[in-house]
Short mmCIF file of C-alpha atoms and ligand atoms in Angstrom, two decimals:
data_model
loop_
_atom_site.label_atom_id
_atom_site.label_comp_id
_atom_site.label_asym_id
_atom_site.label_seq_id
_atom_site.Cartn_x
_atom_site.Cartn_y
_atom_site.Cartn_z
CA UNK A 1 -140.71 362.79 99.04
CA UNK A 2 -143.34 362.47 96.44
CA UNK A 3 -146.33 360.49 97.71
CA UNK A 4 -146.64 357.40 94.79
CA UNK A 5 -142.74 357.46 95.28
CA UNK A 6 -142.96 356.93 98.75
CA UNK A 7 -145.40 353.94 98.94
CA UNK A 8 -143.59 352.30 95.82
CA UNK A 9 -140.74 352.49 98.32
CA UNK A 10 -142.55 351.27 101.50
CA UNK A 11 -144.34 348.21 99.11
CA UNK A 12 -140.60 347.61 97.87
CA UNK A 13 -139.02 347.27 101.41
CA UNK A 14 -142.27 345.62 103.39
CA UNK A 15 -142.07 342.46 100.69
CA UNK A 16 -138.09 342.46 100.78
CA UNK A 17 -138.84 342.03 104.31
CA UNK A 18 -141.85 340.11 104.12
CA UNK A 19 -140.30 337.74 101.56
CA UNK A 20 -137.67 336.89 103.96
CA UNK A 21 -139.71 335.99 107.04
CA UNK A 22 -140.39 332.85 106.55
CA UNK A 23 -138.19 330.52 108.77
CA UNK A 24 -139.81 327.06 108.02
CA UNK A 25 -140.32 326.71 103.99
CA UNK A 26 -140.31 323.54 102.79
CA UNK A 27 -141.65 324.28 99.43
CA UNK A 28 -138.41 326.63 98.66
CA UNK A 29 -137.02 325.61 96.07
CA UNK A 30 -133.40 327.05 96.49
CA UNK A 31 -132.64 324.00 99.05
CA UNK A 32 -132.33 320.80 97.21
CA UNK A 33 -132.42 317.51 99.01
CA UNK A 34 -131.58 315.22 96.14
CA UNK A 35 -129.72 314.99 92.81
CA UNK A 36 -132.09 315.91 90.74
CA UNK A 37 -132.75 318.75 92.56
CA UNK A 38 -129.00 319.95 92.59
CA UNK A 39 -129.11 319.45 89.18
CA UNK A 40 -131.69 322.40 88.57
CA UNK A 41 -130.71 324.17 91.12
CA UNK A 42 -126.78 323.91 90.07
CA UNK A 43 -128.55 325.84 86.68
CA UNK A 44 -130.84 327.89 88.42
CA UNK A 45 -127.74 329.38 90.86
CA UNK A 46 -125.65 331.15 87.91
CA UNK A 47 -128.63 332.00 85.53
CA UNK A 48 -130.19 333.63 88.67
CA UNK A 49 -126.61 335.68 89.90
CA UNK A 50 -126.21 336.60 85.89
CA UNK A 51 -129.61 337.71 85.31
CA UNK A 52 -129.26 339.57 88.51
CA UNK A 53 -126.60 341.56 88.16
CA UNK A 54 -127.87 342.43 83.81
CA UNK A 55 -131.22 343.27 85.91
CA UNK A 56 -129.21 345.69 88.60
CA UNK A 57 -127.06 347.39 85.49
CA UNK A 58 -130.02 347.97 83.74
CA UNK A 59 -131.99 349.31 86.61
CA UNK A 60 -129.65 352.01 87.38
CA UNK A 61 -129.20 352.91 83.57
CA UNK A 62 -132.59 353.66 83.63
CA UNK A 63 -132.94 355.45 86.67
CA UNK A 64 -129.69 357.43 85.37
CA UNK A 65 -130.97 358.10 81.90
CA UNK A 66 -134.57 358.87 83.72
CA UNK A 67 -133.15 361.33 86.07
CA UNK A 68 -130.44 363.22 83.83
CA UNK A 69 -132.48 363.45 80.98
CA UNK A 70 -135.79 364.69 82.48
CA UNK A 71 -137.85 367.05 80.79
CA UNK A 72 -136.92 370.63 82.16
CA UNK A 73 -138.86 372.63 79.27
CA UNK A 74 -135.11 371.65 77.12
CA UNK A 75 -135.69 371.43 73.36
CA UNK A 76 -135.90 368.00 72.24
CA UNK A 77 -132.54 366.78 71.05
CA UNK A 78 -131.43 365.74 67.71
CA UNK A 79 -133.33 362.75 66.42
CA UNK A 80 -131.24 360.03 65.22
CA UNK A 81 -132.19 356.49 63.69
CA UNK A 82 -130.02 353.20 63.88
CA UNK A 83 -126.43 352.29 64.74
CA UNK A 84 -125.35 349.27 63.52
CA UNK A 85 -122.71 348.48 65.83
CA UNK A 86 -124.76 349.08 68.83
CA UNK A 87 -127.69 346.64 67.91
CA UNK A 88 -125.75 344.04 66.60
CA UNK A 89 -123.73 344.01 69.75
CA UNK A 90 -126.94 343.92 71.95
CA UNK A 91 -128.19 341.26 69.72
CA UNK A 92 -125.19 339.00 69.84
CA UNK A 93 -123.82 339.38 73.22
CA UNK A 94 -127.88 338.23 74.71
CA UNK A 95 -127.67 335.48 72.15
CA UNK A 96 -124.41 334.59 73.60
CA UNK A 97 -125.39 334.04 77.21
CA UNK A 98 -128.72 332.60 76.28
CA UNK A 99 -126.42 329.55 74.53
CA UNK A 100 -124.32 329.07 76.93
CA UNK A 101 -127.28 328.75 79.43
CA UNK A 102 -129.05 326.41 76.86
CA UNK A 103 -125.77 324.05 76.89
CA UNK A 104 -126.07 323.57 80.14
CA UNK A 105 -130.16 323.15 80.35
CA UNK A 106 -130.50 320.74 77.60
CA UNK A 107 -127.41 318.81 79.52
CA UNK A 108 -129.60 318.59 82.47
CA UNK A 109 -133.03 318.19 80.83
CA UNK A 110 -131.43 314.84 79.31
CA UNK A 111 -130.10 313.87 82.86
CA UNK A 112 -133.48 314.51 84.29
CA UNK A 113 -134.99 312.36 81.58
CA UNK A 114 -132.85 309.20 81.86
CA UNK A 115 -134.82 305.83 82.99
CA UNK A 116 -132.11 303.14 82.14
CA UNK A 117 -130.65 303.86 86.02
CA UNK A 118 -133.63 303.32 87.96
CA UNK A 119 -133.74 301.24 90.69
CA UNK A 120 -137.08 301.48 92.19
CA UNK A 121 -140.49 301.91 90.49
CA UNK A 122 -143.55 303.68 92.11
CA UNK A 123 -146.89 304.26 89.87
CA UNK A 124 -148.04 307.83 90.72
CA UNK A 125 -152.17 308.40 89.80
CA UNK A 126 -153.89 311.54 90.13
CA UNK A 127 -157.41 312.35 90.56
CA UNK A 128 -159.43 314.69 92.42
CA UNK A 129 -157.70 315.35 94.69
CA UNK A 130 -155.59 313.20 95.87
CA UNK A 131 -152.49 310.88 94.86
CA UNK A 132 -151.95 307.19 94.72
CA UNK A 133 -149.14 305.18 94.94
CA UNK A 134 -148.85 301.61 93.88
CA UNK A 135 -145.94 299.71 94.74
CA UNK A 136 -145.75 297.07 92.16
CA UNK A 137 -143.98 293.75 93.54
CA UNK A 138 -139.91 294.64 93.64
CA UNK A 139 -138.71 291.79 95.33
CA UNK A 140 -135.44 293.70 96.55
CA UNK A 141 -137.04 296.10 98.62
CA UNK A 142 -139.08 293.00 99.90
CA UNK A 143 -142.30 294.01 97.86
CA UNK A 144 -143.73 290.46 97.66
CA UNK A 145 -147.16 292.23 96.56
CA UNK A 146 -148.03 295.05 95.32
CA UNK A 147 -148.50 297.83 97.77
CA UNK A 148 -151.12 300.73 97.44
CA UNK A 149 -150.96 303.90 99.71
CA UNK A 150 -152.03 307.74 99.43
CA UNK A 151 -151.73 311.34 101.01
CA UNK A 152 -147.50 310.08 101.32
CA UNK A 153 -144.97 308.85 98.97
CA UNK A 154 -142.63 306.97 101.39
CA UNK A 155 -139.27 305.76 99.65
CA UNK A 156 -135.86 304.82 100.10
CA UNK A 157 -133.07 307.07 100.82
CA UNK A 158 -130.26 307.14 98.18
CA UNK A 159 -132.05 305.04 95.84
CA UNK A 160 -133.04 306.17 92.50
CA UNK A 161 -136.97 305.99 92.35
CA UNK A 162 -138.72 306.12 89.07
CA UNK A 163 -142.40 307.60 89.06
CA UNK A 164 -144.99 306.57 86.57
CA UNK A 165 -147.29 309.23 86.24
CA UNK A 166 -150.81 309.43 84.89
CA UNK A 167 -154.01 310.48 85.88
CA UNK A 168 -157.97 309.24 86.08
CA UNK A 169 -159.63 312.24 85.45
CA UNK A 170 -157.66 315.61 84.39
CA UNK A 171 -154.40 316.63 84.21
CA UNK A 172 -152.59 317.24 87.53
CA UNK A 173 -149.06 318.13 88.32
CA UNK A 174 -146.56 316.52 90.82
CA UNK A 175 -143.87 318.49 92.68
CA UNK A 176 -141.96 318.00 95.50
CA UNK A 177 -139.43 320.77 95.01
CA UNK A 178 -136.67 319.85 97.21
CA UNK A 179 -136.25 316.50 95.31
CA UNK A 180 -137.13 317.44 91.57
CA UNK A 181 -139.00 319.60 88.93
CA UNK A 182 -142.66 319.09 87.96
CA UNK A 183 -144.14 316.91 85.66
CA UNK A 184 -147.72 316.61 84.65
CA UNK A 185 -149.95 313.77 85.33
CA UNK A 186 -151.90 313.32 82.42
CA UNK A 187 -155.14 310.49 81.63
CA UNK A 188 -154.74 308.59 79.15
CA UNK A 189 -150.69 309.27 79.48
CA UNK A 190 -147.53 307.37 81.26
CA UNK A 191 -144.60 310.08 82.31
CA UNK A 192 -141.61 309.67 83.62
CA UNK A 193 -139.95 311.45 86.93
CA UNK A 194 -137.02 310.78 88.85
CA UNK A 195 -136.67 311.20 92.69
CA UNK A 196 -133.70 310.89 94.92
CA UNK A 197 -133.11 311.90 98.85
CA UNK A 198 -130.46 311.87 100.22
CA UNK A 199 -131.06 312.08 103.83
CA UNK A 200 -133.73 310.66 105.82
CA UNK A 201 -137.02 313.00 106.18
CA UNK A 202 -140.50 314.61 105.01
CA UNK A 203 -140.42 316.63 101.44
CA UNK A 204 -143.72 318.77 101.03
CA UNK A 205 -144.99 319.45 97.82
CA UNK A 206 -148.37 320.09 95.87
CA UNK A 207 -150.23 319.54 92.50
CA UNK A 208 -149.50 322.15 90.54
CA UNK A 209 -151.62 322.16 87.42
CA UNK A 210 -154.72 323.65 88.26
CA UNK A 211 -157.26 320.73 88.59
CA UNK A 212 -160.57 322.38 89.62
CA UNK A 213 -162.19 323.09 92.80
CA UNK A 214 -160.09 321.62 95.27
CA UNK A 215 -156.69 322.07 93.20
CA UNK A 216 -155.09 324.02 96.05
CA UNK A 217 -156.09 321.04 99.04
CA UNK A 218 -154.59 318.89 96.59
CA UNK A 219 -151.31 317.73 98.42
CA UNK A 220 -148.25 315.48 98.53
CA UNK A 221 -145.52 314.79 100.78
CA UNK A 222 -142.61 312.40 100.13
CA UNK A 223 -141.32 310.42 103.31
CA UNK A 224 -137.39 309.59 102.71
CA UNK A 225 -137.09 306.62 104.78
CA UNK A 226 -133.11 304.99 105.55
CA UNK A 227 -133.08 301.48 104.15
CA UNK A 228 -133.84 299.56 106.76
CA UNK A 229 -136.94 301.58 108.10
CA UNK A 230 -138.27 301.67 104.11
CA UNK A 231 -137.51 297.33 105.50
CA UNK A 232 -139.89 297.99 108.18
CA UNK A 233 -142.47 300.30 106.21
CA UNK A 234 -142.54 297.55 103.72
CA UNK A 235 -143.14 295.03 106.00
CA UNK A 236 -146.21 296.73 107.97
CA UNK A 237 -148.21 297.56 104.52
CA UNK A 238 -147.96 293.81 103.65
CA UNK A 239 -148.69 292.52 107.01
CA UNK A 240 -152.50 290.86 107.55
CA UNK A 241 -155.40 292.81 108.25
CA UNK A 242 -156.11 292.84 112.23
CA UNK A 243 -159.51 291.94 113.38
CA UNK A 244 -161.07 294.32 115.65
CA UNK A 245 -161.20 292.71 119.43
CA UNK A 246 -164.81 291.20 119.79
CA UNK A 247 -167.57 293.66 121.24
CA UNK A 248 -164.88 296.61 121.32
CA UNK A 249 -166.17 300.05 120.00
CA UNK A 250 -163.75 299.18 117.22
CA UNK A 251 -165.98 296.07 116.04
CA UNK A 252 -168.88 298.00 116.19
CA UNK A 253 -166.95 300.55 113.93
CA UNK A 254 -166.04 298.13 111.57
CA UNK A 255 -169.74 297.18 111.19
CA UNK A 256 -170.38 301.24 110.30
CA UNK A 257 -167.37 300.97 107.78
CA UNK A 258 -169.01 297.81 105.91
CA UNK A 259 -172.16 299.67 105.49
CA UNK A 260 -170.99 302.90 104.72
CA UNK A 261 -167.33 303.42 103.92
CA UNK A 262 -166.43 299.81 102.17
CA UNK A 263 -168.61 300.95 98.56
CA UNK A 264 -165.72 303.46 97.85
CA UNK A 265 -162.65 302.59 100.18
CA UNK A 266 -160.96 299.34 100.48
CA UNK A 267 -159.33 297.62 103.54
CA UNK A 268 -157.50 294.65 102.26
CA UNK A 269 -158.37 291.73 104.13
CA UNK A 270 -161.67 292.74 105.97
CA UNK A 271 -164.02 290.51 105.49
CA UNK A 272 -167.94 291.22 105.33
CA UNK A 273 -170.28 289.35 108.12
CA UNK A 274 -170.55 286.04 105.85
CA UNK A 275 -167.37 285.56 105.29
CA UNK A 276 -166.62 287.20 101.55
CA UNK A 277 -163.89 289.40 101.55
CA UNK A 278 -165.93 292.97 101.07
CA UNK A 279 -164.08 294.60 97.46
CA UNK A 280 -164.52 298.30 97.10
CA UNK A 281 -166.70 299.81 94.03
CA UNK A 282 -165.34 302.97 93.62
CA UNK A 283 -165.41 302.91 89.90
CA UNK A 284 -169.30 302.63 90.72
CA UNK A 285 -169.49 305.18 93.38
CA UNK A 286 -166.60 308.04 92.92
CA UNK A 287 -166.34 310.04 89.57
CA UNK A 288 -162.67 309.05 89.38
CA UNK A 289 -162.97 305.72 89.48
CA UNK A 290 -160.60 305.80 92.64
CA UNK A 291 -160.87 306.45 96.30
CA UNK A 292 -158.02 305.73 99.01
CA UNK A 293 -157.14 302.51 99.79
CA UNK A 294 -157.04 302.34 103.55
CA UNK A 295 -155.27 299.91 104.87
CA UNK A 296 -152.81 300.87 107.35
CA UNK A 297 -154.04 303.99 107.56
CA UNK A 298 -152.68 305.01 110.77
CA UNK A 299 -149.26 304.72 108.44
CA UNK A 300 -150.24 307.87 107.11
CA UNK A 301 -149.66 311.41 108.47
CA UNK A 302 -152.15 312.64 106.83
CA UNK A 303 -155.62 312.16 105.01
CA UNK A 304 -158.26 313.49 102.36
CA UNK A 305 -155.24 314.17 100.04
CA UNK A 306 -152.72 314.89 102.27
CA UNK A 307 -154.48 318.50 103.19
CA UNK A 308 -155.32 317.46 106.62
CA UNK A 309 -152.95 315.80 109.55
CA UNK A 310 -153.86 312.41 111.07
CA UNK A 311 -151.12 313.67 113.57
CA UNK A 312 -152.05 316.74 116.25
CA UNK A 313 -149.99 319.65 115.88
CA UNK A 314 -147.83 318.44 118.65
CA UNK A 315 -147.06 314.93 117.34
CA UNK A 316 -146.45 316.20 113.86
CA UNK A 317 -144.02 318.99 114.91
CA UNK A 318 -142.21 316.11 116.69
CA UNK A 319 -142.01 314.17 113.61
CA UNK A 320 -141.56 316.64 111.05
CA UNK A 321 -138.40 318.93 113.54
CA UNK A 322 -136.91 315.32 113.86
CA UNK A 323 -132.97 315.26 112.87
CA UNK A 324 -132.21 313.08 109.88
CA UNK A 325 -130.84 310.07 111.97
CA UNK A 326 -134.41 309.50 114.36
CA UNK A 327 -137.02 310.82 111.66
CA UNK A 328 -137.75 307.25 110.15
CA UNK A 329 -138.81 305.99 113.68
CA UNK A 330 -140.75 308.68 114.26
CA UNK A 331 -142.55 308.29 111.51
CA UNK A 332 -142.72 304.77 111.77
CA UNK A 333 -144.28 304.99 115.00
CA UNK A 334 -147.58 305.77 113.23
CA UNK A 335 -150.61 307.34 114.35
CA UNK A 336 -151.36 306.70 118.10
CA UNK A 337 -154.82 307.52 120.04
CA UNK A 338 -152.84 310.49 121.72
CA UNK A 339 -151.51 311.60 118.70
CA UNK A 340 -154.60 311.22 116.53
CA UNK A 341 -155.77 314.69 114.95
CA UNK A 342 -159.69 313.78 116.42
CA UNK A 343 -161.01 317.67 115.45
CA UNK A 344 -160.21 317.17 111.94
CA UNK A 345 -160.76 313.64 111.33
CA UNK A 346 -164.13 314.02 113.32
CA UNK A 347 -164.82 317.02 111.13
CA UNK A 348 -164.11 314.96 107.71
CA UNK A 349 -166.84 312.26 108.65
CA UNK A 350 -169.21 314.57 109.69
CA UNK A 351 -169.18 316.77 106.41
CA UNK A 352 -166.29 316.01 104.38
CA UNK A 353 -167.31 318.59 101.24
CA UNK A 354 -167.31 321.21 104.25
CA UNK A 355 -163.76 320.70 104.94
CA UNK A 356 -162.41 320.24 101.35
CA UNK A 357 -164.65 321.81 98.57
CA UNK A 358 -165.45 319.63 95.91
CA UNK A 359 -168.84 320.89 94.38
CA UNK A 360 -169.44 324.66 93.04
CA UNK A 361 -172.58 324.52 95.34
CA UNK A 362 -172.00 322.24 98.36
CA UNK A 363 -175.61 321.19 97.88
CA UNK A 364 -175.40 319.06 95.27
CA UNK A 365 -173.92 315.76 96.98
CA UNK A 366 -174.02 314.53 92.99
CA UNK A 367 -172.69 315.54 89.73
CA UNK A 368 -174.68 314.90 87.07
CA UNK A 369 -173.96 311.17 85.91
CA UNK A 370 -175.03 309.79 89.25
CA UNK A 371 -171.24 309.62 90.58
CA UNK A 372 -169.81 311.32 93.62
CA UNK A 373 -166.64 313.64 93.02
CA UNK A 374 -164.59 312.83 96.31
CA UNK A 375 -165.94 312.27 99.40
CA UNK A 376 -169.06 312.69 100.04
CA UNK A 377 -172.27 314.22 102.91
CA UNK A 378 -172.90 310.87 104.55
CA UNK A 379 -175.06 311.98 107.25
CA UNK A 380 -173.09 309.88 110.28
CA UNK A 381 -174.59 310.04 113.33
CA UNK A 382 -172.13 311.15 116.08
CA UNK A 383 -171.87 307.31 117.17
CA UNK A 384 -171.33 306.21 114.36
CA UNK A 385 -168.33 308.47 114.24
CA UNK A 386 -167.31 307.41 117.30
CA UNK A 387 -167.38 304.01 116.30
CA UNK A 388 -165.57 304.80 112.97
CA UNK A 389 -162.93 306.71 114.73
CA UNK A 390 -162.12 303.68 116.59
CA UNK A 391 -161.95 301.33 114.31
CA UNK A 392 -159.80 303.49 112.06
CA UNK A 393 -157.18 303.74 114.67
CA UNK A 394 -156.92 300.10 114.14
CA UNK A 395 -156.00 300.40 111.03
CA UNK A 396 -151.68 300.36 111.92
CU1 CUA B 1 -154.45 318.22 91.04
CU2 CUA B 1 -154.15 320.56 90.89
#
């Protein structure tokens, strides 16, 4: 066999085969979890088998024509130009298909758009990088006040949530394939998505508008939670802040986070030494105007964006391989000392611009108006880590 022939064969084959490895792909977005998502993919199914089989026929008419035609020194045939029939034909029966496909998008693009059905509202804000979600008070789902989280969108199952997108600094993209398309988070700009589970569980997903350095760290994951555990989730974001026990390494940790961490990040109800509740600055601090609000941390899964796990490999597998019916108390079980991810959390405090590249040259801890753009070098001292790592397990 000729030798380009052969490796356009072997490349062919070895990413057929390659293509099909993967066993656990929750980004594919063939396997809707939703109605939305069946929506697209209801479109996506017969444009993809139609286009498939023109692609196939046209394939082997070229390799036909390419093969029985092949120059073998013949004279060149008869040249010919036009034939009416023929291109009208090819023009009209493309056209065809193309409209009936367009009947069916525009039906779904409309269905996609609709807001007058929603029953549950979540604010969506980008910045670098990370999401943030802000309950507003919905006293149904017993959202007394307003509820601000990161790193996981945790909703309702069967319930038709509305996201209001926008953005703080450029335009990001939000996607959690198995529940619905994408839609661009834009400053300055309010848009609309729709997201429905139906079954309990975790939906991965990432921004997908390229939003500089760390676009591709830039994460989300969307927890479907049955009613009564989104009940319970509800419950725990709006329950008090918990002191740390007197002279525990957790004290001492909160002392660190009021001198270091509490200029950027705010923990609602922690109160400063004198008594005044200590408010976050991040608008004076963080280029975005925004850093992650972290009470109930320990909530979470996952941190810095949702591109590292709170959860050790072990724990999260548990969680994340969980059937439908036990997933929600998994989940709800939080973020335990045994199952806390130390190596990476550790790793974040100590240099968090190591882990998650936010500067062209990690030496500048600065950009140029003053501001820091995500988190930044704080030189901790392993103590103080300690300390922090303790008192952030608090944080239920
Ligand atoms: Cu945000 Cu890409």
């Amino acid at each position: 066999m000729h030798k380009t022939l052969k490796s356009a064969v072997v490349v062919f084959v070895g990413s057929l085969v390659a293509a099909s490895c993967a066993t656990n792909a929750p980004q594919d977005t063939w396997q809707p979890k939703g109605p939305n998502a069946k929506l697209i993919d209801d479109l996506q199914q017969p444009v993809f088998a139609v286009a498939g089989i023109i692609g196939l026929i046209v394939a082997a008419a070229v390799t036909y024509t390419v093969i029985k035609y092949r120059d073998r020194g013949q004279p060149i045939p008869e040249q010919t130009h036009g034939k009416p029939a023929l291109e009208i034909t090819l023009t009209v029966i493309p056209a065809l298909i193309l409209a009936v496909v367009a009947v069916f998008t525009f039906g779904a693009i409309f269905k996609l758009a609709k807001t007058d059905d929603t029953e549950m509202i979540i604010n969506v804000t980008g910045q670098q990088w990370w999401w943030e979600y802000d309950y507003p008070v919905q006293n149904e789902f017993g959202i007394t006040s307003p509820i601000i989280s990161s790193g996981q969108l945790v909703m309702p199952v069967g319930t038709k949530v509305l996201l209001r997108e926008t953005s703080r600094d450029v335009i990001h993209s939000y996607w959690i394939p198995a529940l619905n398309g994408k839609r661009d988070a834009v400053p300055g700009r309010v848009q609309t998505l729709r997201l429905e589970a139906d079954e309990p569980g975790i939906y991965a997903g990432q921004c997908t508008e390229f939003c500089g350095l760390s676009h591709a760290n830039m994460r989300m994951e969307a927890v479907a939670l049955s009613k009564e555990d989104f009940a319970k989730w509800v419950a725990n974001q709006q329950a008090p802040y918990v002191v740390p026990a007197k002279d525990s390494l957790a004290q001492q940790g909160e002392t660190v986070f009021l001198n270091q961490c509490v200029r950027c990040h705010q923990v609602n109800g922690l109160m400063r030494a004198d008594g005044t509740p200590a408010i976050a600055a991040p608008d004076e601090n963080v280029w975005s105007g925004a850093a992650p609000n972290l009470s109930h941390l320990m909530s979470r899964n996952t941190f810095a964006g949702a591109a590292f796990d709170l959860l050790s490999k072990k724990c999260r597998d548990e969680v994340w391989g969980a059937p439908s019916n036990v997933v929600g108390a998994k989940y709800l079980a939080g973020v335990t000392e045994d199952c806390l991810n130390q190596k990476d959390l550790r790793a974040w405090l100590r240099n968090a611009p190591e882990m998650k590249p936010m500067y062209a040259n990690p030496a500048d801890l600065e950009i140029s108006n003053g501001k820091y753009r995500g988190m930044p070098y704080l030189a901790l001292s392993e103590d103080d880590i300690n300390k922090l790592v303790a008192y952030l397990l608090t944080l239920k």
